[in-house]
Coordinates of C-alpha atoms in Angstrom, one line a residue:
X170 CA 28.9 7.4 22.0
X171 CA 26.3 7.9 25.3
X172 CA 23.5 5.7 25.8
X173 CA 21.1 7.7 25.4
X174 CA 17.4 6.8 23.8
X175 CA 17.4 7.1 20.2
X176 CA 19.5 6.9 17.6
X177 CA 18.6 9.1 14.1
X178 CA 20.5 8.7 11.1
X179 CA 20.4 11.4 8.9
X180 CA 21.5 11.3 5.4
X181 CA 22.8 13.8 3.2
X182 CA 22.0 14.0 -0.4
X183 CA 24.8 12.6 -1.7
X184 CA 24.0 9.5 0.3
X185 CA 20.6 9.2 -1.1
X186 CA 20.8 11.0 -4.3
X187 CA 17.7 9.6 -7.6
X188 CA 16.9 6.5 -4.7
X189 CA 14.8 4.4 -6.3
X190 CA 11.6 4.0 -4.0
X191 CA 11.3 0.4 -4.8
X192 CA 14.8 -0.6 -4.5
X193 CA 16.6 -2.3 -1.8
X194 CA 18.3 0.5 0.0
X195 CA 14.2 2.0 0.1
X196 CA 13.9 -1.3 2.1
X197 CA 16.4 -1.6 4.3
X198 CA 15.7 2.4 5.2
X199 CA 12.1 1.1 6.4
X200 CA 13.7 -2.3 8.0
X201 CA 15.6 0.7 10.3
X202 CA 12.5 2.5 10.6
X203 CA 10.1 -0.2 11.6
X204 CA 12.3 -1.9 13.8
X205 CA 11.4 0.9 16.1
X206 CA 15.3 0.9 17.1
X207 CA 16.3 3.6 14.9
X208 CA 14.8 6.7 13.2
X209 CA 16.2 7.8 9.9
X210 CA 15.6 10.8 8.4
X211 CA 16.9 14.0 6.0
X212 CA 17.2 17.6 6.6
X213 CA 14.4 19.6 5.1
X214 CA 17.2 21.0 2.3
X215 CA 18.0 17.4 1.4
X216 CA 14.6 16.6 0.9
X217 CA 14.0 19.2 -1.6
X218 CA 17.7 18.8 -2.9
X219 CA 16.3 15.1 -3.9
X220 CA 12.9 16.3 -5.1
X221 CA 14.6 18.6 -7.5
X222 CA 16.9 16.4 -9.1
X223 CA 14.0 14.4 -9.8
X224 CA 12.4 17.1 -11.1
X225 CA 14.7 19.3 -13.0
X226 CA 14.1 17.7 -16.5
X227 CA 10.3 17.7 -16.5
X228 CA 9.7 21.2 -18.1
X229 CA 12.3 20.6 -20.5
X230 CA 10.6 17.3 -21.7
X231 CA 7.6 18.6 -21.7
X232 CA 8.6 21.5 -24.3
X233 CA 9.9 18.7 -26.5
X234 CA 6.7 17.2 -26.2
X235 CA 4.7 20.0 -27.4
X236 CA 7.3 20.5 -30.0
X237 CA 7.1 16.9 -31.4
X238 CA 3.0 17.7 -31.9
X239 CA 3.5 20.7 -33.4
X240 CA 5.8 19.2 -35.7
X241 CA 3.3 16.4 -36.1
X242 CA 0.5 18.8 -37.2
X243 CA 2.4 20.7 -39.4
X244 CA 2.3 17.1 -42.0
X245 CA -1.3 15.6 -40.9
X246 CA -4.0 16.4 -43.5
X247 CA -6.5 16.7 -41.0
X248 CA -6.9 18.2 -37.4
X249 CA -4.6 16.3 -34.3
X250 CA -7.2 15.3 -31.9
X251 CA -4.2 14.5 -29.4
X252 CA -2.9 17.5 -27.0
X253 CA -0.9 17.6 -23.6
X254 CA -2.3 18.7 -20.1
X255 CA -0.8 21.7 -18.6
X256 CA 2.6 21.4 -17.3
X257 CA 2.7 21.2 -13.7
X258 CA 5.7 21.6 -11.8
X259 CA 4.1 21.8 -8.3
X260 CA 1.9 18.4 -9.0
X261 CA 5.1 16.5 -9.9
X262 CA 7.3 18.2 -7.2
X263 CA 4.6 17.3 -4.9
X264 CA 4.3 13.1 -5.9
X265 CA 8.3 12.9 -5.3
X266 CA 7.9 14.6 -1.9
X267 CA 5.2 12.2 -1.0
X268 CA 7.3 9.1 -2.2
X269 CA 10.6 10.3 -0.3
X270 CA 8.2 11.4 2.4
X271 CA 7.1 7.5 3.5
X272 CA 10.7 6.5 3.3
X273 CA 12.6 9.1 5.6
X274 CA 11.3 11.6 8.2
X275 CA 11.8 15.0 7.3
X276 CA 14.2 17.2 10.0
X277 CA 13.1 20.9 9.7
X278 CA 15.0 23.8 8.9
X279 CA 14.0 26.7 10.4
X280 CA 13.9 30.3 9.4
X281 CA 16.7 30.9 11.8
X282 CA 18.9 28.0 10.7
X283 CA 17.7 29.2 6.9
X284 CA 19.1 33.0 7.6
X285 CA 22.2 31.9 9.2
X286 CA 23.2 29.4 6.5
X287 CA 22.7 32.5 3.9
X288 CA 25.1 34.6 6.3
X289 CA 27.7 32.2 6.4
X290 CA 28.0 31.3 2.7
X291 CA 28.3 35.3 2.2
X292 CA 31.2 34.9 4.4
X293 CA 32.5 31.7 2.8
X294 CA 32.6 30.0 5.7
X295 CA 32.7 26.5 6.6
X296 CA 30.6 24.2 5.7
X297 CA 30.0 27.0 3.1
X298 CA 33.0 27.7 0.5
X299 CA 35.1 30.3 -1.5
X300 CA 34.9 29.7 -4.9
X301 CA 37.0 32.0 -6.9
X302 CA 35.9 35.6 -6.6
X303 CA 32.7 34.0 -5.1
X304 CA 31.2 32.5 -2.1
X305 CA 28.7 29.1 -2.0
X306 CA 27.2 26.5 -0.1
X307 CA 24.3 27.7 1.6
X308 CA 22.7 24.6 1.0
X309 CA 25.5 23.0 3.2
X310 CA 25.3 25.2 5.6
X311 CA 21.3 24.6 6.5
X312 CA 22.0 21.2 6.5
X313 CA 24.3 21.7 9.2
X314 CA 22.2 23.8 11.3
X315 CA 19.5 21.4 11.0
X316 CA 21.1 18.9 12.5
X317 CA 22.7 21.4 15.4
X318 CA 18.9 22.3 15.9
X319 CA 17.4 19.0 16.6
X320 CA 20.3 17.9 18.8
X321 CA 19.2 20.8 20.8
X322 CA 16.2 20.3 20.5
X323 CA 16.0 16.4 21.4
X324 CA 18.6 15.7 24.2
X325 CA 18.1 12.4 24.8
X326 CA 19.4 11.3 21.0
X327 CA 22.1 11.0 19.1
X328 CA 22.8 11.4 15.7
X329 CA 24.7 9.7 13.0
X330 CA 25.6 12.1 9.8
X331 CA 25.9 10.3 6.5
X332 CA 27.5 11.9 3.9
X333 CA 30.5 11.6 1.2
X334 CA 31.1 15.0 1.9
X335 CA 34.0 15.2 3.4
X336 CA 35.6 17.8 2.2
X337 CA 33.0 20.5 3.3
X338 CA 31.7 19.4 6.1
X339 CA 35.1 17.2 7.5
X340 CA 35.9 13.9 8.5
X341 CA 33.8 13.7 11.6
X342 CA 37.5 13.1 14.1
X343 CA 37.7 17.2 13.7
X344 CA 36.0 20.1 12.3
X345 CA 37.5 23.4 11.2
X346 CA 36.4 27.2 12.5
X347 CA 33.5 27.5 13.0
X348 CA 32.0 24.3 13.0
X349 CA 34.2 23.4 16.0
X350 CA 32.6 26.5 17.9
X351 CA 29.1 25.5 16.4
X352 CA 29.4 21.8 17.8
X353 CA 30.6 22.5 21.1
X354 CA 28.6 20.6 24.0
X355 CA 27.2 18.3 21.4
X356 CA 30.4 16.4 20.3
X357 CA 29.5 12.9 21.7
X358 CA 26.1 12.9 20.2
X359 CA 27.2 13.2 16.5
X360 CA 29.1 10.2 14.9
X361 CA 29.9 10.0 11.2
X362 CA 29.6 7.6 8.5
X363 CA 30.5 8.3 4.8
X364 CA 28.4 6.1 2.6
X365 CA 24.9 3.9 2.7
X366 CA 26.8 0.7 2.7
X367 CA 28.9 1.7 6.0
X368 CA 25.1 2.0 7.5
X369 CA 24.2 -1.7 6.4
X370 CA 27.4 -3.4 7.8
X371 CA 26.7 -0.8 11.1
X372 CA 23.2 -1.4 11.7
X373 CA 22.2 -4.2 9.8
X374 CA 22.8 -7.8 9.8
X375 CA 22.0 -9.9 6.1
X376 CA 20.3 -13.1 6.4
X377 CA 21.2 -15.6 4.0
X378 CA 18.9 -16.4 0.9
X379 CA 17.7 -19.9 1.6
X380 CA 17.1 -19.0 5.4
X381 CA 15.1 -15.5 4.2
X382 CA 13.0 -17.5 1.7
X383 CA 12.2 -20.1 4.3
X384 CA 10.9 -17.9 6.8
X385 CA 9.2 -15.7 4.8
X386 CA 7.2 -18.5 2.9
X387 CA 6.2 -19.1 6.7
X388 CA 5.6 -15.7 7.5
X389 CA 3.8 -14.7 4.5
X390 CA 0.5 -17.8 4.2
X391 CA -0.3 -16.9 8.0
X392 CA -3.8 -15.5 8.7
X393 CA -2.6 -12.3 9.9
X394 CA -0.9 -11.6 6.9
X395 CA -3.5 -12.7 4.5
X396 CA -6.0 -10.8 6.7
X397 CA -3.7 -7.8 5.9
X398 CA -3.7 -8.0 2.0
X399 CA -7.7 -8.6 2.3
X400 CA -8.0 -5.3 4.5
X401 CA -5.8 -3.5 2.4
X402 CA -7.6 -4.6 -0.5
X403 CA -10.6 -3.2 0.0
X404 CA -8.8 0.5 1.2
X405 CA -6.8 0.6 -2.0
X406 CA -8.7 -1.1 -4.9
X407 CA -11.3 1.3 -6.2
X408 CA -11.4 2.8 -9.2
X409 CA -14.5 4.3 -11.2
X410 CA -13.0 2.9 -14.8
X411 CA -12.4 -0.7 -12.9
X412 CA -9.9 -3.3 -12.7
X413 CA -10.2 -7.1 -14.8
X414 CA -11.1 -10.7 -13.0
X415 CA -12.6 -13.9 -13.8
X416 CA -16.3 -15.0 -13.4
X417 CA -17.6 -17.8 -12.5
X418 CA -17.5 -19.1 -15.8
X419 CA -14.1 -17.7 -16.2
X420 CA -15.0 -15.2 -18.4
X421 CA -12.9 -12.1 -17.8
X422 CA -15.7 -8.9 -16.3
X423 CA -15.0 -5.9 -14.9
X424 CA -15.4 -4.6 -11.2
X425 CA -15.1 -1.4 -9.2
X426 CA -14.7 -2.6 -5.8
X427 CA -15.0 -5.0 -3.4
X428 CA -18.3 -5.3 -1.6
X429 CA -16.3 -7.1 1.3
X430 CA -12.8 -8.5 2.3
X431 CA -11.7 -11.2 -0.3
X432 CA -10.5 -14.2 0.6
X433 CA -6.8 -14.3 -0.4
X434 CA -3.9 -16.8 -0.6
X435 CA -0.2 -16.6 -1.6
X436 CA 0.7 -17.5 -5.2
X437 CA 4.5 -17.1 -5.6
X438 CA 7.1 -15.0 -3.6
X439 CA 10.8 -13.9 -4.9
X440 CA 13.4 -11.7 -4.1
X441 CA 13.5 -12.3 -0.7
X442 CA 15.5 -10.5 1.2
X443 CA 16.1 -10.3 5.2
X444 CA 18.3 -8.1 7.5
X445 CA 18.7 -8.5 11.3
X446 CA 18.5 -5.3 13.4
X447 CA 18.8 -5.1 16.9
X448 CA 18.5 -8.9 17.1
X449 CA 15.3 -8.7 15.3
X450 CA 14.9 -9.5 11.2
X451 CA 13.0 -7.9 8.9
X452 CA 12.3 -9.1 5.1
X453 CA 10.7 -7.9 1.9
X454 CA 9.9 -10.0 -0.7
X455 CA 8.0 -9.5 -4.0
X456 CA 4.4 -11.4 -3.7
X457 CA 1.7 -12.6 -6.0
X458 CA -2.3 -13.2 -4.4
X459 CA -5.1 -14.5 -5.4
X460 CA -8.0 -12.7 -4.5
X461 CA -11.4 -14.1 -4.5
X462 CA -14.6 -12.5 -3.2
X463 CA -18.2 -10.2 -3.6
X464 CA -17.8 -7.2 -5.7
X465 CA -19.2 -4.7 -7.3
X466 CA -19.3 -4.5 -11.2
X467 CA -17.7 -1.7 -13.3
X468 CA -21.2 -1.2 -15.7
X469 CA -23.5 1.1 -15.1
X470 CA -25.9 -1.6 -13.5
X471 CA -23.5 -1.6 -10.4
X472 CA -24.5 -5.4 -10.4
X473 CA -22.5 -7.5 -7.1
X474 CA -20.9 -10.5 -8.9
X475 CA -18.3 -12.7 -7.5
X476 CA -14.9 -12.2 -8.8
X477 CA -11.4 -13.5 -8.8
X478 CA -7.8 -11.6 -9.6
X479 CA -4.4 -11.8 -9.1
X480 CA -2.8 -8.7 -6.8
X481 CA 1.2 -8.6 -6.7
X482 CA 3.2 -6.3 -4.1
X483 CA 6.1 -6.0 -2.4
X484 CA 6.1 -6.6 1.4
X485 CA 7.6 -5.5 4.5
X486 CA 7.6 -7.6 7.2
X487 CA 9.3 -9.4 10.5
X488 CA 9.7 -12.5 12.3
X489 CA 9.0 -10.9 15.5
X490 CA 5.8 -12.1 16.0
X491 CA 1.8 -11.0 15.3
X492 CA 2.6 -8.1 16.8
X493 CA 4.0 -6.7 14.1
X494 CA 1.6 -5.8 11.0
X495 CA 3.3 -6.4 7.6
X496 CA 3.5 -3.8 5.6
X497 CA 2.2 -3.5 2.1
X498 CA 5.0 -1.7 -0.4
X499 CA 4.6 -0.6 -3.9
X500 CA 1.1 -3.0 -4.9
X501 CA 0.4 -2.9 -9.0
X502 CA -3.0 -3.3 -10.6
X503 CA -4.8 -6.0 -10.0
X504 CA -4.5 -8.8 -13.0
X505 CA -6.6 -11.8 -14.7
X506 CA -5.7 -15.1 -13.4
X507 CA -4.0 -17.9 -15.6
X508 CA -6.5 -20.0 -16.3
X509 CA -3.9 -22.5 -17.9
X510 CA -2.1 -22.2 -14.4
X511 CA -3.3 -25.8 -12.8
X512 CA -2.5 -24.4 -9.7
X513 CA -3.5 -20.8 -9.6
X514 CA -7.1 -22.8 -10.6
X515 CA -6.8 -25.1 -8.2
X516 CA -6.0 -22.8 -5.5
X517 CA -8.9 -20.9 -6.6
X518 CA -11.6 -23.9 -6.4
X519 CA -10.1 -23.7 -2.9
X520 CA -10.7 -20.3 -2.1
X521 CA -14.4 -20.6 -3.2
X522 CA -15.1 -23.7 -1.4
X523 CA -13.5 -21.8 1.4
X524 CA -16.0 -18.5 0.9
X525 CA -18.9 -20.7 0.4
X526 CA -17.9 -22.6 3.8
X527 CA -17.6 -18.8 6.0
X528 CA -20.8 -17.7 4.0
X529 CA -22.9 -21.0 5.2
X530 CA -21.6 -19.9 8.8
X531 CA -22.7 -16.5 8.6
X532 CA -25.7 -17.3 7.4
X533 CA -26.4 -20.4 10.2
X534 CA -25.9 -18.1 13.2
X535 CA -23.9 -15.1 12.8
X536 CA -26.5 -12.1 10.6
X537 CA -29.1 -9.8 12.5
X538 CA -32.0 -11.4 11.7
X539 CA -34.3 -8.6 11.2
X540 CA -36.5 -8.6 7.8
X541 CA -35.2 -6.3 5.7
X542 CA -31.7 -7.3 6.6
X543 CA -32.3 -11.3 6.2
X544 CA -33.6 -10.4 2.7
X545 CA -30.2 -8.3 1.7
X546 CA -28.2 -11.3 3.5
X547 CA -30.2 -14.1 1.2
X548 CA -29.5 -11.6 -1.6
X549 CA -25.7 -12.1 -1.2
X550 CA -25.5 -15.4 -0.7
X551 CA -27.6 -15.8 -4.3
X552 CA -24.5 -14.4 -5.8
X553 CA -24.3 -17.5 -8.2
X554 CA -20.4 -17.8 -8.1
X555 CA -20.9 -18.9 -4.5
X556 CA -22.4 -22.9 -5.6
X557 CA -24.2 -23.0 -1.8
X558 CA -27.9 -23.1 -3.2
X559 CA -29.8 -25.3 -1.5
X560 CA -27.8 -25.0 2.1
X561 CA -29.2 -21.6 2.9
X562 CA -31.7 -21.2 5.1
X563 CA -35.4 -19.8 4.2
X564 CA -36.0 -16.1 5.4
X565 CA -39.8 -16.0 7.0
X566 CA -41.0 -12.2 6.9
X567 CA -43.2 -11.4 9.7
X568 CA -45.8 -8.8 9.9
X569 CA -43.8 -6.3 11.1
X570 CA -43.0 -4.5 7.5
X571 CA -46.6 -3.4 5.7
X572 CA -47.2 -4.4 2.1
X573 CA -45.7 -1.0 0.8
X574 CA -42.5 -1.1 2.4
X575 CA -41.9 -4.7 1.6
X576 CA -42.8 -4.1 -2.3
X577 CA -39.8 -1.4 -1.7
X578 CA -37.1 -3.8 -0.2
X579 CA -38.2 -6.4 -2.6
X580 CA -38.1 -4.0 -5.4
X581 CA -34.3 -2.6 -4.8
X582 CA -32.3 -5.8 -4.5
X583 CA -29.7 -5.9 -7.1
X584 CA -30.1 -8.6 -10.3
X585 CA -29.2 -11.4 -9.4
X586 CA -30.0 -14.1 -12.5
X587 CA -29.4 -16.9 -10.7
X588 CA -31.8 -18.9 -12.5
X589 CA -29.7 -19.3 -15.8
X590 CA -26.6 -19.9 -13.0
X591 CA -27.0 -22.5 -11.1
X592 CA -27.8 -26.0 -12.0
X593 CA -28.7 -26.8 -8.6
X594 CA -32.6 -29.5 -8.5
X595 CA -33.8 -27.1 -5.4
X596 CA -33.1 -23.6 -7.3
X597 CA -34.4 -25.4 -11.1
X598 CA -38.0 -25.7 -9.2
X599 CA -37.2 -22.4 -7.2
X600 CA -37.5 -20.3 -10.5
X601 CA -39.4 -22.5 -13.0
X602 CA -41.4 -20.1 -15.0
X603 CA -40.0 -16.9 -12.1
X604 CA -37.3 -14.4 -14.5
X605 CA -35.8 -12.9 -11.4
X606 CA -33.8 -10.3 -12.6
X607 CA -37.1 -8.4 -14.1
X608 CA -37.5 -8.4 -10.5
X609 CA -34.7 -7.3 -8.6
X610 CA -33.4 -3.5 -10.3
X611 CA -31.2 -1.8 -8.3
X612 CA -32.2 1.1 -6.8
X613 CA -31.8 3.3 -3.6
X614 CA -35.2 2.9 -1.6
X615 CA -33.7 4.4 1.5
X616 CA -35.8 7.6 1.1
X617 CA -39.0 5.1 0.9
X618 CA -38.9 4.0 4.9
X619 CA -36.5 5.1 7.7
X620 CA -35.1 1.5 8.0
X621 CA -32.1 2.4 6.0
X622 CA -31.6 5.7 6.7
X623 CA -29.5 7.9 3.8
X624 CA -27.4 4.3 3.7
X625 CA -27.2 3.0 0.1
X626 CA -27.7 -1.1 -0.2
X627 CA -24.6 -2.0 -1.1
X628 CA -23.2 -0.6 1.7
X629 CA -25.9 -2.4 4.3
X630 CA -24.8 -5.5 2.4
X631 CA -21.5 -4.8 2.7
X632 CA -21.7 -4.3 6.8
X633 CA -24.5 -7.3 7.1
X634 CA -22.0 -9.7 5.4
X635 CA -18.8 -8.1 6.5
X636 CA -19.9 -9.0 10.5
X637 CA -21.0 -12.5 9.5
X638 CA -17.9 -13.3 7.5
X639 CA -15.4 -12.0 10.1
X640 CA -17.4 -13.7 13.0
X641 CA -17.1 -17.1 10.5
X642 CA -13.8 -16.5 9.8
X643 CA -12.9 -16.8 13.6
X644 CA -14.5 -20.0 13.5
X645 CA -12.2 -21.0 10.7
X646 CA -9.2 -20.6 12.9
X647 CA -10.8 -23.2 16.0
X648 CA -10.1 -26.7 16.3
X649 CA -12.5 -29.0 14.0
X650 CA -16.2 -29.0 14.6
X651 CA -17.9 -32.3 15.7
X652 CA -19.2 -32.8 12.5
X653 CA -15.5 -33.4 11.7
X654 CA -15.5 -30.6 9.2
X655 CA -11.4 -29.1 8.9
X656 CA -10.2 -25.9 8.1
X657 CA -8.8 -25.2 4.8
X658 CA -5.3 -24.7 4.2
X659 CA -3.0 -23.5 1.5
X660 CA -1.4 -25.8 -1.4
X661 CA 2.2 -26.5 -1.7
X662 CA 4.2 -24.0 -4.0
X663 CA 5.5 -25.4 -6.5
X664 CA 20.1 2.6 -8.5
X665 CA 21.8 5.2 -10.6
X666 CA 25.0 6.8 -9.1
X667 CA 24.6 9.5 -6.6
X668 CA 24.7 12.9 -7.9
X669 CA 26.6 15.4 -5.5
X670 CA 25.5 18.8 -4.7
X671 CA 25.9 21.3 -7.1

């Protein structure tokens, strides 16, 4: 082959055919893709070739499904409550393209190519067929023309067809009338391959198990990568029914979201599995977090409470360096922590001495300072989970808020109850005789003074603290302060066969 700039491997269906998105040719596709060395990708066609074999058996189950309730009502003495949404073929057609979609990148098929490929199958020509007293292949055919189109289209690549099709669309060393004719000029761009495992032994390198699971135990407790899971954490996990997690008292609550990154660390990681590319290795591995931080409940009373759970995903990542952002594959709902799990607790203990520690720092010199937002920051750190009372700081309110607005503020911080919470001397002869949560409803005051705007509290609260914790967490990564204090660190661990075009 030329060098030229880019290499695009395009499989055909057969290649590809019912891939499980979650299985390890999924991952070694994205190792090719994020290595930034190779593109890989599928003709339009194939794309909707694998979407319908995906799809093909929905309506069919469906109607059994309706039948088996009809059945059912036909023998209950009293009216089935139970019934089935609409079929929707479209909505199902549309969650496999946007699965297959994150794994390859679609080549198009244009009208043109679509046209011509229905020409040539009337003439039974190749890569179309004669069948009988009958002509097919049309599919083929615009899979063909695809990939003519783009190597027009792109001239500095190359491409490398993978298909078991050899029959149709030949061997790759020659190519019968009139593919010959439709390939000429673009021979030497255009190699050949005939199955998914030929593109592991060409492009890939495997990295041996022990080796994989030693790097990517490495990889995986840096502060770039559990910065990562915390980030993506908050983009992902909200849900208006809510997700489980522990208390303070380890009593399992619900919550909606998170009101700021967690802290996280790395419970347990399996399956490790790492390929070199282009001198460069990639792994995924199958992970399980702890997450600990501020969130918000999943009652009504949209209380903040701080919560723990345990977050499992695979992961995509390299050894190339912080450069390169892991990426987060497949995550499942967040679960409850073991509690008989010595060291998921103990790793826990860590993670809130660690919050309470980035918290204190905030609080010290990082917040804006002004009064309404010193009095949302004090609110936070109340959280009673946090076990800092006593080390915060008193908030002085000036005269720069009149009576009114203060009664608002005051008025619309969330319930805190940390009265019955914390055990601490300074915060028993804070609230002797004071039942704080009578005090502190939530409500949005925002439309009381132009302080906050049309911003809700939670979300001030959520920026206030966010900027303090991330300008803390910096700190957590310099060399120990002078009053000796060290950073924290983590504990020691203990696909179905193809289906050919019809």
């Amino acid at each position: 082959m030329s060098t030229t700039e880019a290499l695009l491997i395009v499989f055909d269906t057969n290649a590809v055919n019912l891939l499980p998105p979650s299985g390890p040719r999924a991952d070694i596709i994205r190792k090719l893709r994020q290595s930034g060395h190779h593109k890989v990708g599928v003709p339009w066609m194939v794309m909707e070739e694998m979407v319908a074999h995906q799809t093909k058996h929905y309506p069919a189950k469906y109607r059994a499904a309706v039948n088996t309730l009809a059945k059912l009502r036909d023998v209950l003495p009293w009216n089935l409550e139970s019934s089935l949404e609409p079929l929707d073929l479209q909505r199902f057609a549309g969650h496999w393209r946007d699965v297959y979609g994150e794994i390859f990148e679609v080549i198009d098929t244009s009208g043109d190519a679509a046209r011509m490929a229905l020409a040539r199958e009337a003439m039974g020509l190749p890569p179309a067929k004669q069948s009988n007293d009958r002509s097919e292949g049309a599919r083929d055919v615009a899979v063909w023309f695809s990939i003519l189109e783009y190597l027009k289209k792109h001239p500095d690549e190359e491409i490398c067809f993978v298909t078991a099709n050899t029959k149709d669309f030949g061997d790759g060393a020659a190519y019968p009338y009139p593919m010959n004719e439709d390939l000429r000029g673009l021979e030497d761009r255009l190699t050949r391959l005939t199955s998914f495992d030929d593109v592991v032994a060409k492009f890939t390198k495997e990295v041996s198990g022990q080796e994989a699971e030693a790097a990517a135990e490495e990889l995986l407790r840096s502060l770039a990568v559990r910065a990562r899971v915390a980030s993506t954490a908050v983009e992902v996990l909200s849900s208006p029914t809510g997700f489980v997690g522990l208390d303070a008292a380890e009593a399992s609550v619900q919550w909606r979201q998170w009101l700021a990154s967690p802290e996280t660390e790395l419970l347990r990681i399996a399956d490790v599995t790492g390929h070199e590319i282009e001198g460069n290795v990639w792994y995924t591995a199958n992970t399980r977090w702890l997450l600990y931080g501020a969130a918000i409940d999943g009652d009504h009373d949209r209380k903040t409470r701080y919560v723990s759970c345990v977050w499992e995903m695979k992961v995509l990542f390299s050894a190339n360096g912080e450069e390169e952002r892991p990426t987060l594959l497949t995550p499942s709902e967040p679960t409850l922590p073991d509690t008989a799990d010595t060291r998921c607790m103990k790793v826990l203990t860590e993670l809130k001495a660690r919050t309470a520690r980035l918290t204190q720092r905030a609080l010290n010199s990082r917040l804006p300072r002004s009064p309404a937002e010193g009095l949302i920051v004090q609110s936070l750190a109340d959280i009673p989970t946090l076990d800092i009372a006593g080390l915060l700081p008193d908030v002085s309110i000036p005269d720069t808020l009149s009576a009114g607005a203060l009664s608002h503020i005051v008025s619309s911080m969330p319930t805190l109850d940390i009265a019955s919470s914390l055990n601490h001397d300074v915060f028993k002869n804070l609230t002797t005789g004071v039942d704080l949560s009578s005090l502190l409803p939530q409500r949005d005051f925002s439309h009381h003074i132009d302080l906050f705007a049309q911003t809700s509290i939670n979300e001030i609260a959520a920026q206030a603290l966010q900027q303090g914790l991330e300008a803390a967490a910096n700190d957590e990564t310099q060399p120990p302060n002078d009053d000796g204090e060290e950073d924290s660190h983590s504990p020691d661990d203990d696909s179905p066969p193809d289906e050919t075009r019809p």
